[in-house]
Amino acid sequence: MKMNKGDFTKIYRKMDRTKVSLKEAAKDINVLLETIKEGLKISGKVSFAKRGIFEVVDKKARNIANPSTWEIMRIKPQRTVRFRTSKPLKWKEEGKSW
């Protein structure tokens, strides 16, 4: 299931006990995302205890085939962000106890 920023904002608004407005919730989400982005620029890794780690990973260049023409194409190397879920959170999703 994909979740966009609007869906995430609505969930945050539901969970917040102070009943913030949708506009304030969106502002809080933007601040969180910008903070994570700056942390990744500085150290390449942002860690949340018992939740997971955001980290910058380098993907190698690779060759692929265009599905319509079967022409071989080269994809350039790129940097991307990956989130690794912590074991306690992963086990909780699977119904196991820590």
PDB file of C-alpha atoms in Angstrom:
ATOM      1  CA  MET A   1       0.000   0.000   0.000  1.00  0.00           C
ATOM      2  CA  LYS A   2       1.391   3.376  -0.974  1.00  0.00           C
ATOM      3  CA  MET A   3       0.884   6.375   1.254  1.00  0.00           C
ATOM      4  CA  ASN A   4       1.343   9.939   0.098  1.00  0.00           C
ATOM      5  CA  LYS A   5       2.070  12.984   2.241  1.00  0.00           C
ATOM      6  CA  GLY A   6      -1.626  13.885   2.484  1.00  0.00           C
ATOM      7  CA  ASP A   7      -2.526  10.447   3.859  1.00  0.00           C
ATOM      8  CA  PHE A   8       0.393  10.626   6.286  1.00  0.00           C
ATOM      9  CA  THR A   9      -0.757  14.078   7.437  1.00  0.00           C
ATOM     10  CA  LYS A  10      -4.299  12.802   8.104  1.00  0.00           C
ATOM     11  CA  ILE A  11      -2.970   9.914  10.200  1.00  0.00           C
ATOM     12  CA  TYR A  12      -0.702  12.277  12.138  1.00  0.00           C
ATOM     13  CA  ARG A  13      -3.654  14.580  12.767  1.00  0.00           C
ATOM     14  CA  LYS A  14      -5.753  11.660  14.082  1.00  0.00           C
ATOM     15  CA  MET A  15      -2.993  10.490  16.421  1.00  0.00           C
ATOM     16  CA  ASP A  16      -2.171  13.953  17.800  1.00  0.00           C
ATOM     17  CA  ARG A  17      -3.950  14.487  21.103  1.00  0.00           C
ATOM     18  CA  THR A  18      -4.066  18.307  20.730  1.00  0.00           C
ATOM     19  CA  LYS A  19      -6.235  18.096  17.572  1.00  0.00           C
ATOM     20  CA  VAL A  20      -4.107  20.260  15.304  1.00  0.00           C
ATOM     21  CA  SER A  21      -5.527  21.591  12.046  1.00  0.00           C
ATOM     22  CA  LEU A  22      -4.701  19.874   8.776  1.00  0.00           C
ATOM     23  CA  LYS A  23      -2.535  22.859   7.774  1.00  0.00           C
ATOM     24  CA  GLU A  24      -0.511  22.693  11.022  1.00  0.00           C
ATOM     25  CA  ALA A  25      -0.147  18.917  10.660  1.00  0.00           C
ATOM     26  CA  ALA A  26       1.193  19.347   7.109  1.00  0.00           C
ATOM     27  CA  LYS A  27       3.657  21.954   8.388  1.00  0.00           C
ATOM     28  CA  ASP A  28       4.883  19.556  11.110  1.00  0.00           C
ATOM     29  CA  ILE A  29       5.331  16.758   8.534  1.00  0.00           C
ATOM     30  CA  ASN A  30       7.318  19.091   6.261  1.00  0.00           C
ATOM     31  CA  VAL A  31       9.588  20.082   9.156  1.00  0.00           C
ATOM     32  CA  LEU A  32      10.201  16.398   9.966  1.00  0.00           C
ATOM     33  CA  LEU A  33      11.022  15.538   6.349  1.00  0.00           C
ATOM     34  CA  GLU A  34      13.346  18.534   5.947  1.00  0.00           C
ATOM     35  CA  THR A  35      15.130  17.615   9.189  1.00  0.00           C
ATOM     36  CA  ILE A  36      15.672  14.046   7.973  1.00  0.00           C
ATOM     37  CA  LYS A  37      16.924  15.405   4.619  1.00  0.00           C
ATOM     38  CA  GLU A  38      19.458  17.697   6.335  1.00  0.00           C
ATOM     39  CA  GLY A  39      20.618  14.858   8.600  1.00  0.00           C
ATOM     40  CA  LEU A  40      21.208  12.663   5.545  1.00  0.00           C
ATOM     41  CA  LYS A  41      23.204  15.437   3.861  1.00  0.00           C
ATOM     42  CA  ILE A  42      25.405  15.848   6.937  1.00  0.00           C
ATOM     43  CA  SER A  43      26.103  12.256   7.958  1.00  0.00           C
ATOM     44  CA  GLY A  44      24.484   9.983   5.361  1.00  0.00           C
ATOM     45  CA  LYS A  45      22.475   8.164   8.041  1.00  0.00           C
ATOM     46  CA  VAL A  46      19.572   9.054  10.367  1.00  0.00           C
ATOM     47  CA  SER A  47      18.702   6.519  13.048  1.00  0.00           C
ATOM     48  CA  PHE A  48      15.536   6.202  15.139  1.00  0.00           C
ATOM     49  CA  ALA A  49      15.861   3.837  18.117  1.00  0.00           C
ATOM     50  CA  LYS A  50      13.532   0.815  17.893  1.00  0.00           C
ATOM     51  CA  ARG A  51      12.130   2.146  14.591  1.00  0.00           C
ATOM     52  CA  GLY A  52      14.767   1.992  11.851  1.00  0.00           C
ATOM     53  CA  ILE A  53      17.456   3.781   9.892  1.00  0.00           C
ATOM     54  CA  PHE A  54      17.309   6.104   6.894  1.00  0.00           C
ATOM     55  CA  GLU A  55      20.565   5.860   4.942  1.00  0.00           C
ATOM     56  CA  VAL A  56      22.000   7.062   1.647  1.00  0.00           C
ATOM     57  CA  VAL A  57      23.073   4.205  -0.632  1.00  0.00           C
ATOM     58  CA  ASP A  58      24.970   4.275  -3.927  1.00  0.00           C
ATOM     59  CA  LYS A  59      23.484   2.182  -6.720  1.00  0.00           C
ATOM     60  CA  LYS A  60      25.847   0.897  -9.388  1.00  0.00           C
ATOM     61  CA  ALA A  61      25.419   1.513 -13.097  1.00  0.00           C
ATOM     62  CA  ARG A  62      23.644  -1.332 -14.844  1.00  0.00           C
ATOM     63  CA  ASN A  63      22.364  -2.464 -18.220  1.00  0.00           C
ATOM     64  CA  ILE A  64      18.682  -3.111 -18.871  1.00  0.00           C
ATOM     65  CA  ALA A  65      16.595  -4.014 -21.895  1.00  0.00           C
ATOM     66  CA  ASN A  66      13.878  -1.645 -23.077  1.00  0.00           C
ATOM     67  CA  PRO A  67      10.731  -3.818 -22.841  1.00  0.00           C
ATOM     68  CA  SER A  68       9.161  -2.497 -26.055  1.00  0.00           C
ATOM     69  CA  THR A  69      12.224  -2.538 -28.360  1.00  0.00           C
ATOM     70  CA  TRP A  70      14.586  -4.884 -26.458  1.00  0.00           C
ATOM     71  CA  GLU A  71      17.307  -2.300 -27.003  1.00  0.00           C
ATOM     72  CA  ILE A  72      20.046  -2.488 -24.347  1.00  0.00           C
ATOM     73  CA  MET A  73      20.178   0.704 -22.269  1.00  0.00           C
ATOM     74  CA  ARG A  74      22.649   1.800 -19.616  1.00  0.00           C
ATOM     75  CA  ILE A  75      21.312   3.243 -16.361  1.00  0.00           C
ATOM     76  CA  LYS A  76      23.702   5.685 -14.706  1.00  0.00           C
ATOM     77  CA  PRO A  77      24.893   5.188 -11.136  1.00  0.00           C
ATOM     78  CA  GLN A  78      22.763   7.067  -8.636  1.00  0.00           C
ATOM     79  CA  ARG A  79      22.363   7.823  -4.953  1.00  0.00           C
ATOM     80  CA  THR A  80      19.096   7.044  -3.203  1.00  0.00           C
ATOM     81  CA  VAL A  81      17.656   6.867   0.307  1.00  0.00           C
ATOM     82  CA  ARG A  82      16.767   3.534   1.872  1.00  0.00           C
ATOM     83  CA  PHE A  83      14.876   2.824   5.101  1.00  0.00           C
ATOM     84  CA  ARG A  84      15.781  -0.291   7.043  1.00  0.00           C
ATOM     85  CA  THR A  85      13.212  -1.354   9.641  1.00  0.00           C
ATOM     86  CA  SER A  86      14.558  -2.305  13.070  1.00  0.00           C
ATOM     87  CA  LYS A  87      14.144  -5.878  14.276  1.00  0.00           C
ATOM     88  CA  PRO A  88      11.660  -5.045  17.087  1.00  0.00           C
ATOM     89  CA  LEU A  89       9.382  -3.198  14.653  1.00  0.00           C
ATOM     90  CA  LYS A  90       9.703  -5.918  12.017  1.00  0.00           C
ATOM     91  CA  TRP A  91       8.891  -8.616  14.574  1.00  0.00           C
ATOM     92  CA  LYS A  92       5.922  -6.619  15.844  1.00  0.00           C
ATOM     93  CA  GLU A  93       4.513  -6.512  12.279  1.00  0.00           C
ATOM     94  CA  GLU A  94       5.003 -10.281  12.012  1.00  0.00           C
ATOM     95  CA  GLY A  95       3.281 -10.905  15.352  1.00  0.00           C
ATOM     96  CA  LYS A  96       6.406 -12.055  17.208  1.00  0.00           C
ATOM     97  CA  SER A  97       7.456 -10.758  20.617  1.00  0.00           C
ATOM     98  CA  TRP A  98      10.770  -9.052  21.316  1.00  0.00           C
TER      99      TRP A  98
END
